[in-house]
CSV table of C-alpha atoms (C1' of nucleotides) in Angstrom, one decimal:
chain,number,residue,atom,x,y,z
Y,551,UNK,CA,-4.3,-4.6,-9.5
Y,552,UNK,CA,-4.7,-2.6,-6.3
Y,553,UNK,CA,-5.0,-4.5,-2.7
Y,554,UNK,CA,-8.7,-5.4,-2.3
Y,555,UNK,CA,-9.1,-3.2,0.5
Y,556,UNK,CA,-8.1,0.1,-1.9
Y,557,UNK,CA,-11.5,0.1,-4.4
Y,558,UNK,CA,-14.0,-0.6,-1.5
Y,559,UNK,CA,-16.4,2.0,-1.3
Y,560,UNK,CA,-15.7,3.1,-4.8
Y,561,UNK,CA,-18.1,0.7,-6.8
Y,562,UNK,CA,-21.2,3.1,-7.1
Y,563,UNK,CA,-19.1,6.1,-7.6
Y,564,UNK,CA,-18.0,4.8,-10.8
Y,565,UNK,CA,-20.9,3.0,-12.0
Y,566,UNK,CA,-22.8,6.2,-11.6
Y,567,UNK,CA,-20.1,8.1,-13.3
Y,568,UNK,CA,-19.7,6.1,-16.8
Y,569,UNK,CA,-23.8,5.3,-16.7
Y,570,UNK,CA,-23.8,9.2,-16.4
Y,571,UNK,CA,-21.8,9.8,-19.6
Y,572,UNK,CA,-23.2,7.1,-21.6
Y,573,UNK,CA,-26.7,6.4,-22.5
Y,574,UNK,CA,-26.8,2.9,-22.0
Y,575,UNK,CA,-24.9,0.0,-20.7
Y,576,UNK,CA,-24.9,-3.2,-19.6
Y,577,UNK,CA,-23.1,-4.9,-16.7
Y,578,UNK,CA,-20.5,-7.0,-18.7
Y,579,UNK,CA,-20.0,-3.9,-20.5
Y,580,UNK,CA,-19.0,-2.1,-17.6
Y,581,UNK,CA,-16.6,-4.4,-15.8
Y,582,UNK,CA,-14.8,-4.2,-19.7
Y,583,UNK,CA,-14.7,-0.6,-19.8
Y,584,UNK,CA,-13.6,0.3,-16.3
Y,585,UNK,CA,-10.5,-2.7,-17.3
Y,586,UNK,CA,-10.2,-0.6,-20.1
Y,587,UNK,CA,-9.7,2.6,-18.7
Y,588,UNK,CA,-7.6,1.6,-16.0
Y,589,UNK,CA,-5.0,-0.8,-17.8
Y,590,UNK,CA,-6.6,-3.8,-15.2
Y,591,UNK,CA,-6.2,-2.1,-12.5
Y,592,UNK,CA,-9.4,-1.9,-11.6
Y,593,UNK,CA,-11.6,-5.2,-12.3
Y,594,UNK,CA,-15.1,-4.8,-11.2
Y,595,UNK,CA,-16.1,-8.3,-10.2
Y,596,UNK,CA,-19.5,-10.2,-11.1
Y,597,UNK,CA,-20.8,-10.5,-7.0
Y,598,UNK,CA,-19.9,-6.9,-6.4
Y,599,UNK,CA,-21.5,-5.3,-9.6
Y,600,UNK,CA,-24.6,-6.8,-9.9
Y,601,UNK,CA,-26.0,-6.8,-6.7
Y,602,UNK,CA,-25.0,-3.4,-6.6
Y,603,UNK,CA,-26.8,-2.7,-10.4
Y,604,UNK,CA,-30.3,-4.2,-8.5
Y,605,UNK,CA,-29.9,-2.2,-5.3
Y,606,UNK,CA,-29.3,1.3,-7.6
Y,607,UNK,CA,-32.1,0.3,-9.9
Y,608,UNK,CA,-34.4,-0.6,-6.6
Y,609,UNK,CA,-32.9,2.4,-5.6
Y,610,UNK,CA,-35.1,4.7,-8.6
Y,611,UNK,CA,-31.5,5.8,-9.7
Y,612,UNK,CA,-31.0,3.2,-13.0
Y,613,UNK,CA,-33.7,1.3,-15.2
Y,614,UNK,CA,-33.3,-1.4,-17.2
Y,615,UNK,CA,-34.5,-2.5,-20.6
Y,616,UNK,CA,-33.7,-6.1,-21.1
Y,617,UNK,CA,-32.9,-7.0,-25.1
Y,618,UNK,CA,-32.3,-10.1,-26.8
Y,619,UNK,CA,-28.9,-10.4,-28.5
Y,620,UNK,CA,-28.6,-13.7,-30.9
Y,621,UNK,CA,-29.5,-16.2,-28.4
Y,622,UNK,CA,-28.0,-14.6,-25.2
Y,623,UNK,CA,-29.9,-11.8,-22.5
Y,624,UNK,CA,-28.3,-8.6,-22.2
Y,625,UNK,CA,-29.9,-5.9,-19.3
Y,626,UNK,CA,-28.8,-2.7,-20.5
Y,627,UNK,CA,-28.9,0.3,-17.5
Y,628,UNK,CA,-30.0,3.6,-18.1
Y,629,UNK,CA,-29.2,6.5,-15.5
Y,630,UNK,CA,-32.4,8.7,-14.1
Y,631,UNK,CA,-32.6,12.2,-13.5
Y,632,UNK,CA,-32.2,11.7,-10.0
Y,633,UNK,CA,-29.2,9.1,-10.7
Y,634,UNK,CA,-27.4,11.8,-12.6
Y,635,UNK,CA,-27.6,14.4,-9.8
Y,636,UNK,CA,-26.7,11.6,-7.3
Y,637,UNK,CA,-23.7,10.8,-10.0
Y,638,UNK,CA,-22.6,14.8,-9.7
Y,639,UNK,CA,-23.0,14.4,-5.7
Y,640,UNK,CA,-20.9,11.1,-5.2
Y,641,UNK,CA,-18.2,12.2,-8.0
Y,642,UNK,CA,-18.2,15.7,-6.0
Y,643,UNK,CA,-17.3,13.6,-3.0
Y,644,UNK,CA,-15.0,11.4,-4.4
Y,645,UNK,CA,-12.8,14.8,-5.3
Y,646,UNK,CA,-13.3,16.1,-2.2
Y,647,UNK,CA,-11.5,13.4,-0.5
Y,648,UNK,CA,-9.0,12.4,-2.8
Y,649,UNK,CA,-7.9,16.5,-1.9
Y,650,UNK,CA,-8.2,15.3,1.8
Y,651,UNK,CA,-6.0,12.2,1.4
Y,652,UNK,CA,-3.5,13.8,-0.8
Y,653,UNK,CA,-2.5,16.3,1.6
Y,654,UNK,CA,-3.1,13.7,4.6
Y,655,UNK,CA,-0.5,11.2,3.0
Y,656,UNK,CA,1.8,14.1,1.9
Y,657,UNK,CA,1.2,13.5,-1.8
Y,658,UNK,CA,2.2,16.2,-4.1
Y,659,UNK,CA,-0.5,17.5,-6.2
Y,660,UNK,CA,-0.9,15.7,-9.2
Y,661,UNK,CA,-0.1,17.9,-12.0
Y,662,UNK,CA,-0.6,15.6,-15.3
B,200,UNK,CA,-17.3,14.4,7.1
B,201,UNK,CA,-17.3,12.0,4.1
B,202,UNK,CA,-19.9,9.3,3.9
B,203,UNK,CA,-18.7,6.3,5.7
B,204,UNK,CA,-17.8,4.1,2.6
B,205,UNK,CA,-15.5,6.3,1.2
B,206,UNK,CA,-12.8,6.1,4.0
B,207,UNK,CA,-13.3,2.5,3.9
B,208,UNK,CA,-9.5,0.4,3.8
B,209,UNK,CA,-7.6,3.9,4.1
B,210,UNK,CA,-7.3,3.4,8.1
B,211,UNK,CA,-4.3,1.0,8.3
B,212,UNK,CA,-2.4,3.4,5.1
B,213,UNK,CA,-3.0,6.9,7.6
B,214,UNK,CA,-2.1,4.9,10.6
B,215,UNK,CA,1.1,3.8,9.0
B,216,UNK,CA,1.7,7.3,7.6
B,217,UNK,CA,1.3,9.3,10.7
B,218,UNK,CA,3.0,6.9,12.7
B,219,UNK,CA,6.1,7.0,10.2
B,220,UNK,CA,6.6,10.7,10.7
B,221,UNK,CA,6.4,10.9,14.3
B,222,UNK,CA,9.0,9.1,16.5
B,223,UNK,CA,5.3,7.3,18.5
B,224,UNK,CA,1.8,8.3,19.0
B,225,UNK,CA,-0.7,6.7,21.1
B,226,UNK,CA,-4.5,5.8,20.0
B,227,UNK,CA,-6.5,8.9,21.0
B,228,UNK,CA,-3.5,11.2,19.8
B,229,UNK,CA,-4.4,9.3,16.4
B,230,UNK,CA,-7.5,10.4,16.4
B,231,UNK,CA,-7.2,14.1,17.3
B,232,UNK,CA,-4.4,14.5,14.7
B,233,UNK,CA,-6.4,12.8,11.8
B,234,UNK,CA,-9.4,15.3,12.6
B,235,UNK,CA,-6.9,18.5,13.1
B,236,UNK,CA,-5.3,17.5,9.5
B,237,UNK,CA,-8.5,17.0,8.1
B,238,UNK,CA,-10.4,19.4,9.6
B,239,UNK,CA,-12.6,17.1,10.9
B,240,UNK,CA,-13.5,15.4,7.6
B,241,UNK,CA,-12.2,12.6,8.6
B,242,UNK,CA,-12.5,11.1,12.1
B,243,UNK,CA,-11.1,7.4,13.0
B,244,UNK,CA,-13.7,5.5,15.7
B,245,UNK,CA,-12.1,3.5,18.3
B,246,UNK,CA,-14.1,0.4,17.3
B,247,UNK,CA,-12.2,0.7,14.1
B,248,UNK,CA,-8.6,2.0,15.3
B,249,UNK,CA,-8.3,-0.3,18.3
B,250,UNK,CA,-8.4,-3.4,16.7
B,251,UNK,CA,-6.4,-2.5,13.9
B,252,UNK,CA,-3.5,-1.2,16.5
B,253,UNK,CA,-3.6,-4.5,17.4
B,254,UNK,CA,-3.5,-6.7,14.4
B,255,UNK,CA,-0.2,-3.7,13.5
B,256,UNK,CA,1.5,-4.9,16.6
B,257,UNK,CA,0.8,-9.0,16.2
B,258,UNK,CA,2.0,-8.7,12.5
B,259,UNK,CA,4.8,-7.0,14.0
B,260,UNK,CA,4.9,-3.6,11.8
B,261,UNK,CA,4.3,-2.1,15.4
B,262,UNK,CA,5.7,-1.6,19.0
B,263,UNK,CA,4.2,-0.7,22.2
B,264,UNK,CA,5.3,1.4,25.2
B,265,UNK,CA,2.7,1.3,28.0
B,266,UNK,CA,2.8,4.6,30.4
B,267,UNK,CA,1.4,5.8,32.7
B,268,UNK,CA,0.2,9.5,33.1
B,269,UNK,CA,-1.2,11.1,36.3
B,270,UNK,CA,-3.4,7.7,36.9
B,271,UNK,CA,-4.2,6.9,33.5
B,272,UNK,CA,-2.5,4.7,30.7
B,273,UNK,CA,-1.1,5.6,27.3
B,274,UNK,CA,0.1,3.5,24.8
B,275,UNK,CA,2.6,4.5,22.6
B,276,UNK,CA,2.9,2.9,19.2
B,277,UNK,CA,6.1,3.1,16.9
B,278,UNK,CA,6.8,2.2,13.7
B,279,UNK,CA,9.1,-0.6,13.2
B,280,UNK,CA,11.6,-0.7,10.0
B,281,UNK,CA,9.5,-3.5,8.2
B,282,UNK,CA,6.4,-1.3,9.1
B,283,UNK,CA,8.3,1.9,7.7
B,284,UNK,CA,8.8,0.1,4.4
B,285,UNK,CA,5.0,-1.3,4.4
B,286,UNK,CA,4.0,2.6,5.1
B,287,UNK,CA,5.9,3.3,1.7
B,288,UNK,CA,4.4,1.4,0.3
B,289,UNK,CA,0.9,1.7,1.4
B,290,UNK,CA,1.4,5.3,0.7
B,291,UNK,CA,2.5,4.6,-2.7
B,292,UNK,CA,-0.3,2.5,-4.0
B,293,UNK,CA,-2.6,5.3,-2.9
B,294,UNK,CA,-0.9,7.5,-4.5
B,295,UNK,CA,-1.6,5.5,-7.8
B,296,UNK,CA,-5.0,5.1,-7.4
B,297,UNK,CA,-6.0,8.5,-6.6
B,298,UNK,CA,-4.6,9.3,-9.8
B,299,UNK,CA,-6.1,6.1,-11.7
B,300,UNK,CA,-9.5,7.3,-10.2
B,301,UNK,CA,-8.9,10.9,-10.9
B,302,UNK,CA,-8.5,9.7,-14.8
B,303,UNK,CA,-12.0,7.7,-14.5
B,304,UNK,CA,-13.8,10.0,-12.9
B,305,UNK,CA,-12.6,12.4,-15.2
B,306,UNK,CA,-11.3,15.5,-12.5
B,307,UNK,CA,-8.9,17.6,-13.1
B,308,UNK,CA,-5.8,17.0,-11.3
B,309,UNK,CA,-5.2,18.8,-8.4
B,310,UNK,CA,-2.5,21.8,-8.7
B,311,UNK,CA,-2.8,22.7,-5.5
L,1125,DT,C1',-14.3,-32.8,-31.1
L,1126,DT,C1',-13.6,-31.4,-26.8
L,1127,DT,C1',-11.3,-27.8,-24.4
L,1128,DA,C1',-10.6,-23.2,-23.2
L,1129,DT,C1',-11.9,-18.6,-23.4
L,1130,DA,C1',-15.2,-15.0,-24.0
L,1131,DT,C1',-19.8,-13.3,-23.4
L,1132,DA,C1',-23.7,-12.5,-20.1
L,1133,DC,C1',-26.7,-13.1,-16.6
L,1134,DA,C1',-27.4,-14.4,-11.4
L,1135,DT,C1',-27.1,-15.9,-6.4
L,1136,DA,C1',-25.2,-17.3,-1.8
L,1137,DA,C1',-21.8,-18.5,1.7
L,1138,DA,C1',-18.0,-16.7,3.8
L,1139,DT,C1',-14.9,-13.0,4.8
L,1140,DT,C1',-13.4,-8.4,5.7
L,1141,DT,C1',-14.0,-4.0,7.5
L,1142,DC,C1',-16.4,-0.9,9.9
L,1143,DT,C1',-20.2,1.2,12.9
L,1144,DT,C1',-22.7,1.2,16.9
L,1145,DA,C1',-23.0,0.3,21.5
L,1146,DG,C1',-21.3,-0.7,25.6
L,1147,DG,C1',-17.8,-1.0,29.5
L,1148,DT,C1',-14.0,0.9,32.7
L,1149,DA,C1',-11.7,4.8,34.7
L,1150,DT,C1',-9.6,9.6,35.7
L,1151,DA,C1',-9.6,14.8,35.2
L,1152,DT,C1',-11.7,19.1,34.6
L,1153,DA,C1',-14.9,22.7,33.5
L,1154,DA,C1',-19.7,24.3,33.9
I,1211,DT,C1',-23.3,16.8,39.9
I,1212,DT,C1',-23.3,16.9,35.2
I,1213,DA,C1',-21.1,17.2,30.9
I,1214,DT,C1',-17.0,16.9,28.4
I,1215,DA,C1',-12.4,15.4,27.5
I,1216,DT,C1',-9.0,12.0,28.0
I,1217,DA,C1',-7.7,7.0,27.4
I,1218,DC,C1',-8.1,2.4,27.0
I,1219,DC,C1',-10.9,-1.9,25.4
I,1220,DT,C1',-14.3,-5.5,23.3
I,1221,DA,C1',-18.4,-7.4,21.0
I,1222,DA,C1',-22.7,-7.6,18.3
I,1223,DG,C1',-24.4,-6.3,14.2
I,1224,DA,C1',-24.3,-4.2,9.6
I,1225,DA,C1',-22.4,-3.3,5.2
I,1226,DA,C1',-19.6,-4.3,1.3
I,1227,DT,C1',-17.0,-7.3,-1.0
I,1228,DT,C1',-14.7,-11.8,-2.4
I,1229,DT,C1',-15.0,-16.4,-3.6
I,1230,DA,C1',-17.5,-20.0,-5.4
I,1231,DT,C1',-21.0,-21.7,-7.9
I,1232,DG,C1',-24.7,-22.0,-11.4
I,1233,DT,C1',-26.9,-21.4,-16.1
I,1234,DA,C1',-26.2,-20.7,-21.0
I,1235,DT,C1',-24.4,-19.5,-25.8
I,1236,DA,C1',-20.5,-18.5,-29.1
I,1237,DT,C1',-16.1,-19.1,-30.9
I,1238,DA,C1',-11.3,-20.1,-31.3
I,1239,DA,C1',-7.8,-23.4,-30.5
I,1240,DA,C1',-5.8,-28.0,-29.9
DNA sequence: TTTATATACATAAATTTCTTAGGTATATAA
DNA sequence: TTATATACCTAAGAAATTTATGTATATAAA
């Protein structure tokens, strides 16, 4: 787990990101995934992600389809054109700065 | 420049960096050296870098030097050796998470 | 059987971090 | 004399997040 301080401003980045490679997914879903991929690093928690989910689907970027499973509610997110192009933009940016930083901090270039 | 969230909880880790390479630096000299490296991508506000000088000095990672030049005052930060250490390792953990972000965002690592 | 964990949503108070705006003051170039 | 640069500082407000809490079902463990 990284300092708190680390993942802020990161949270719609990578929403958009795996919304934009997946056709549909739901919030729980999500905070699994990104624990997946990141070995824990990274653990989305409940009061950032789904305030964050409303704003982006207030936003005209996600929509929703809500869909009974056994007894339980899941809200699965869907990413809209203009989500995906804001997913390209914000992923774009993302690289952009981690090239900033690296040569800011003196980081050698990650080579795999 | 990037938007404002990305940059977000980086301040105190390029503070800590910049300040461990240079024998001191006072606030303003900060700020032109972070826009020089970064070609103006990234550029610290004083309403942000004051206050974190400060909390740096009262945790005792930095020291002052008050001076005055012509009729105006500078003050000169250095890095202290538990600062130096904290700078490591600052620098560290951001070097991890660019790479554990590079992974799920899916870009290709940087080769210069 | 009741306890803990996992699934699945949500909100709200408090905290952290930053932006925006303002204040003080000197030096210099237009 | 006006704008820009240098050089410090604080405080109100905004933004993003953490922490805490709430609701509810399902399942594995003790």
């Amino acid at each position: 787990m990284y300092s708190s301080e680390l993942i802020k401003g990161t949270l719609k980045t990578i929403i958009l990101k795996l919304l934009s490679e997946s056709d549909e997914m739901y919030g729980y879903e999500l905070t699994q995934r990104v624990k997946e991929l990141t070995g824990g690093k990274i653990q989305l928690t409940e009061g950032a992600l789904y305030p964050t989910l409303h704003a982006l689907e207030a936003q005209g970027v996600l929509t929703t389809n809500v869909v009974n499973v056994g007894n339980r509610i899941r809200k699965y997110y869907s990413i809209t054109p203009t989500g995906k192009q804001l997913a390209n933009d914000k992923v774009n940016e993302y690289a952009d700065f981690i090239d900033t930083m690296t040569f800011l901090l003196g980081l050698k270039p990650n080579m795999g």
